[in-house]
mmCIF file of C-alpha atoms in Angstrom:
data_model
loop_
_atom_site.group_PDB
_atom_site.id
_atom_site.type_symbol
_atom_site.label_atom_id
_atom_site.label_comp_id
_atom_site.label_asym_id
_atom_site.label_seq_id
_atom_site.Cartn_x
_atom_site.Cartn_y
_atom_site.Cartn_z
ATOM 1 C CA SER A 1 95.521 96.517 98.741
ATOM 2 C CA CYS A 2 95.225 100.397 98.816
ATOM 3 C CA THR A 3 98.465 102.573 98.150
ATOM 4 C CA GLY A 4 98.854 105.882 98.106
ATOM 5 C CA ASN A 5 101.520 108.908 96.777
ATOM 6 C CA GLY A 6 100.099 112.030 98.964
ATOM 7 C CA THR A 7 96.925 112.932 96.883
ATOM 8 C CA ALA A 8 96.268 110.214 94.755
ATOM 9 C CA LEU A 9 95.127 106.206 96.136
ATOM 10 C CA THR A 10 95.676 103.010 94.165
ATOM 11 C CA TRP A 11 93.304 100.268 95.399
ATOM 12 C CA ASN A 12 93.801 96.749 93.540
ATOM 13 C CA THR A 13 92.680 93.610 94.143
ATOM 14 C CA TYR A 14 91.444 89.985 92.223
ATOM 15 C CA THR A 15 87.741 89.465 91.730
ATOM 16 C CA ASN A 16 85.657 88.158 94.186
ATOM 17 C CA GLU A 17 82.998 86.680 91.653
ATOM 18 C CA ASP A 18 82.603 85.653 88.254
ATOM 19 C CA ALA A 19 80.581 83.550 86.157
ATOM 20 C CA THR A 20 79.830 82.767 82.635
ATOM 21 C CA ILE A 21 76.063 82.900 81.079
ATOM 22 C CA ILE A 22 75.243 80.549 78.377
ATOM 23 C CA SER A 23 72.049 80.852 76.017
ATOM 24 C CA GLY A 24 69.995 78.162 74.356
ATOM 25 C CA ILE A 25 69.530 74.858 76.135
ATOM 26 C CA TYR A 26 72.306 75.847 78.840
ATOM 27 C CA ALA A 27 70.108 79.009 79.827
ATOM 28 C CA GLY A 28 68.906 77.533 83.100
ATOM 29 C CA SER A 29 72.615 76.209 84.178
ATOM 30 C CA ASN A 30 75.154 77.873 86.572
ATOM 31 C CA TYR A 31 78.886 77.630 85.153
ATOM 32 C CA GLY A 32 80.164 79.871 88.215
ATOM 33 C CA SER A 33 82.945 76.888 88.960
ATOM 34 C CA ASP A 34 83.958 76.993 85.517
ATOM 35 C CA PRO A 35 87.900 77.749 85.179
ATOM 36 C CA ARG A 36 87.132 79.744 81.980
ATOM 37 C CA LEU A 37 85.020 82.669 81.577
ATOM 38 C CA GLN A 38 83.870 82.747 78.150
ATOM 39 C CA VAL A 39 82.415 85.272 75.427
ATOM 40 C CA GLY A 40 80.990 85.105 72.086
ATOM 41 C CA LEU A 41 78.981 82.709 69.650
ATOM 42 C CA LYS A 42 80.191 79.076 69.652
ATOM 43 C CA SER A 43 78.327 78.152 66.157
ATOM 44 C CA VAL A 44 76.104 79.374 63.612
ATOM 45 C CA ILE A 45 72.869 77.977 65.795
ATOM 46 C CA GLY A 46 74.015 79.221 69.068
ATOM 47 C CA PRO A 47 74.601 79.119 72.094
ATOM 48 C CA THR A 48 75.883 82.745 72.924
ATOM 49 C CA ALA A 49 78.361 83.107 76.139
ATOM 50 C CA LYS A 50 78.837 86.519 78.065
ATOM 51 C CA PHE A 51 80.081 86.610 81.581
ATOM 52 C CA LEU A 52 79.930 88.525 85.101
ATOM 53 C CA ILE A 53 82.931 89.722 86.998
ATOM 54 C CA ASP A 54 82.657 91.618 90.259
ATOM 55 C CA PHE A 55 85.074 93.463 92.302
ATOM 56 C CA ASN A 56 84.176 95.093 95.838
ATOM 57 C CA VAL A 57 84.673 98.595 94.708
ATOM 58 C CA SER A 58 82.326 100.592 96.836
ATOM 59 C CA ASN A 59 83.560 98.825 99.908
ATOM 60 C CA TYR A 60 86.831 100.319 99.361
ATOM 61 C CA ILE A 61 86.316 103.287 97.266
ATOM 62 C CA PRO A 62 84.387 105.880 98.630
ATOM 63 C CA GLN A 63 81.176 107.701 96.950
ATOM 64 C CA GLY A 64 82.080 110.687 95.327
ATOM 65 C CA ALA A 65 85.515 109.639 94.699
ATOM 66 C CA ASN A 66 86.915 110.876 91.667
ATOM 67 C CA VAL A 67 88.530 107.912 89.282
ATOM 68 C CA ILE A 68 92.029 108.791 87.651
ATOM 69 C CA GLU A 69 92.098 105.604 86.058
ATOM 70 C CA ALA A 70 90.871 102.139 86.224
ATOM 71 C CA THR A 71 92.329 99.155 84.360
ATOM 72 C CA LEU A 72 90.982 95.748 84.296
ATOM 73 C CA ARG A 73 93.401 92.743 83.787
ATOM 74 C CA LEU A 74 92.241 89.721 82.176
ATOM 75 C CA TYR A 75 94.142 86.651 80.830
ATOM 76 C CA LEU A 76 93.201 85.142 77.493
ATOM 77 C CA GLU A 77 93.550 81.555 77.536
ATOM 78 C CA GLU A 78 92.034 80.606 74.019
ATOM 79 C CA ILE A 79 90.584 82.150 70.825
ATOM 80 C CA HIS A 80 88.186 80.301 68.631
ATOM 81 C CA GLY A 81 88.027 81.546 65.009
ATOM 82 C CA THR A 82 88.737 85.412 65.195
ATOM 83 C CA SER A 83 89.123 87.165 68.582
ATOM 84 C CA PRO A 84 85.815 89.172 68.800
ATOM 85 C CA ALA A 85 85.811 92.908 70.232
ATOM 86 C CA ILE A 86 83.825 93.138 73.328
ATOM 87 C CA TYR A 87 81.617 95.471 75.001
ATOM 88 C CA ILE A 88 81.952 95.705 78.538
ATOM 89 C CA GLY A 89 79.380 97.524 80.953
ATOM 90 C CA TRP A 90 78.760 97.758 84.687
ATOM 91 C CA VAL A 91 76.021 95.794 86.470
ATOM 92 C CA THR A 92 73.414 97.382 88.654
ATOM 93 C CA GLY A 93 71.245 94.319 89.512
ATOM 94 C CA SER A 94 72.778 92.010 92.045
ATOM 95 C CA TRP A 95 73.675 88.309 91.055
ATOM 96 C CA GLY A 96 75.485 85.236 92.653
ATOM 97 C CA GLN A 97 78.417 83.321 91.387
ATOM 98 C CA SER A 98 76.995 80.094 92.637
ATOM 99 C CA SER A 99 73.408 80.745 91.340
ATOM 100 C CA VAL A 100 73.630 83.133 88.092
ATOM 101 C CA THR A 101 72.126 81.708 84.882
ATOM 102 C CA TRP A 102 71.501 83.440 81.249
ATOM 103 C CA ASN A 103 67.537 83.165 82.636
ATOM 104 C CA SER A 104 68.528 84.789 86.066
ATOM 105 C CA SER A 105 70.944 87.510 84.715
ATOM 106 C CA ALA A 106 68.218 89.617 83.196
ATOM 107 C CA SER A 107 67.913 91.606 86.382
ATOM 108 C CA ALA A 108 71.359 92.168 86.353
ATOM 109 C CA SER A 109 71.196 95.552 84.287
ATOM 110 C CA TYR A 110 74.255 96.805 82.416
ATOM 111 C CA TYR A 111 75.209 100.225 81.303
ATOM 112 C CA THR A 112 77.939 102.185 80.048
ATOM 113 C CA ALA A 113 78.808 99.656 77.264
ATOM 114 C CA ARG A 114 81.746 100.281 75.486
ATOM 115 C CA SER A 115 83.883 98.170 72.708
ATOM 116 C CA HIS A 116 87.224 96.873 73.580
ATOM 117 C CA SER A 117 89.373 95.240 70.849
ATOM 118 C CA LEU A 118 91.036 91.874 71.754
ATOM 119 C CA PRO A 119 94.550 91.116 70.835
ATOM 120 C CA SER A 120 94.886 87.670 68.476
ATOM 121 C CA SER A 121 97.422 86.502 70.825
ATOM 122 C CA LEU A 122 97.063 84.705 74.215
ATOM 123 C CA GLY A 123 98.295 86.342 77.454
ATOM 124 C CA TYR A 124 97.266 89.348 79.464
ATOM 125 C CA VAL A 125 94.774 91.680 78.269
ATOM 126 C CA TYR A 126 94.378 95.345 79.963
ATOM 127 C CA LEU A 127 91.016 96.925 79.427
ATOM 128 C CA ASP A 128 90.437 101.064 80.451
ATOM 129 C CA VAL A 129 86.863 100.593 82.760
ATOM 130 C CA THR A 130 87.845 104.155 83.951
ATOM 131 C CA PRO A 131 84.104 105.333 83.075
ATOM 132 C CA GLU A 132 82.388 102.330 84.222
ATOM 133 C CA VAL A 133 84.040 102.065 87.813
ATOM 134 C CA GLN A 134 83.225 106.136 88.026
ATOM 135 C CA LYS A 135 80.027 105.406 87.560
ATOM 136 C CA MET A 136 79.962 102.432 90.108
ATOM 137 C CA VAL A 137 81.530 105.133 92.749
ATOM 138 C CA ASP A 138 79.133 107.850 91.817
ATOM 139 C CA LEU A 139 76.042 105.823 92.017
ATOM 140 C CA GLY A 140 77.218 103.469 94.766
ATOM 141 C CA LEU A 141 76.032 100.693 92.657
ATOM 142 C CA ASN A 142 78.471 98.179 92.124
ATOM 143 C CA GLU A 143 77.450 94.475 90.677
ATOM 144 C CA GLY A 144 80.330 94.576 88.938
ATOM 145 C CA PHE A 145 80.959 94.133 84.929
ATOM 146 C CA LYS A 146 78.980 92.184 81.907
ATOM 147 C CA ILE A 147 81.410 91.353 79.285
ATOM 148 C CA TRP A 148 79.692 90.100 75.957
ATOM 149 C CA SER A 149 80.737 89.997 72.207
ATOM 150 C CA ALA A 150 80.579 93.238 70.459
ATOM 151 C CA ASN A 151 78.814 91.431 67.386
ATOM 152 C CA GLU A 152 76.847 87.994 68.465
ATOM 153 C CA SER A 153 75.994 86.940 64.963
ATOM 154 C CA THR A 154 79.517 85.942 64.070
ATOM 155 C CA VAL A 155 80.809 82.744 65.034
ATOM 156 C CA ALA A 156 83.949 83.394 66.962
ATOM 157 C CA TRP A 157 84.398 83.287 70.912
ATOM 158 C CA VAL A 158 87.343 83.703 73.583
ATOM 159 C CA GLU A 159 88.026 82.038 76.992
ATOM 160 C CA PHE A 160 89.495 84.022 79.836
ATOM 161 C CA SER A 161 90.844 82.663 83.303
ATOM 162 C CA SER A 162 88.156 82.745 85.905
ATOM 163 C CA ARG A 163 89.135 83.024 89.907
ATOM 164 C CA GLU A 164 88.587 79.168 89.953
ATOM 165 C CA ASN A 165 91.370 78.160 87.186
ATOM 166 C CA PRO A 166 94.234 76.287 88.362
ATOM 167 C CA ASN A 167 96.603 79.266 87.500
ATOM 168 C CA SER A 168 94.401 81.659 89.545
ATOM 169 C CA SER A 169 96.892 83.277 91.407
ATOM 170 C CA SER A 170 98.209 84.689 88.681
ATOM 171 C CA ARG A 171 95.452 84.752 85.859
ATOM 172 C CA SER A 172 92.606 85.521 87.960
ATOM 173 C CA ALA A 173 90.794 88.988 87.109
ATOM 174 C CA TYR A 174 92.125 91.863 88.277
ATOM 175 C CA LEU A 175 91.430 95.484 88.898
ATOM 176 C CA VAL A 176 93.631 98.550 89.590
ATOM 177 C CA VAL A 177 91.979 101.987 90.311
ATOM 178 C CA GLU A 178 93.935 105.177 91.071
ATOM 179 C CA TYR A 179 91.547 107.960 92.689
ATOM 180 C CA THR A 180 91.559 110.571 94.757
ATOM 181 C CA PRO A 181 88.931 110.370 97.772
#
C-alpha cells in the first residue's frame, strides 16, 4: 500500500517471492516452498545456506525517486549456535521462487553488500536497506535481496519465517519505504 503526508510517500508490502539456496549436495534442489529462510553454515563440512527475497519495488516506486528510508522486517524463528552477522545485497539477475537453486543463483548478481548484526533473541528484526533500495530505484533493477552469513567459516545459522510459514500473515518479510517521487 502507499500513503503520503504531503511530500513524502510511504510504500509497504509483504514479500512476493523468497527462497533458501543451499550448497553442497543440496545445490541443485529448490527450497522455495519451505516455511523458513535459512542463513549460515550448518556444520564444519557444510552446507552453507543463503536466501533470496523479492518485493515489487520497481512496480510501485518510480525510477529516480529519492528513498528517504527503507526498512526490511524479518521474523527470526531459530538461532543455532551464535547469531551470525549477515550481509544484505541487492540482486540484479532474475530468479524464480519455484526454480532457484544454489547452482542457478550464480546469475543473480548482488551488489552493495553491507553487514548487519542480528539479535541474540527470537522475534522481529528490523534492518536498514535504504542504500540497497535506492540503487534498485536509481537503476530500475529490482530482483530483491540476497542475504548470507558474514562469516561462512563459523558453524552458526539462523532461520527466518518465509511467506510459506503457517504464521506468514504476521511473520512474513515486510518492506517499508519512505520516498519522494
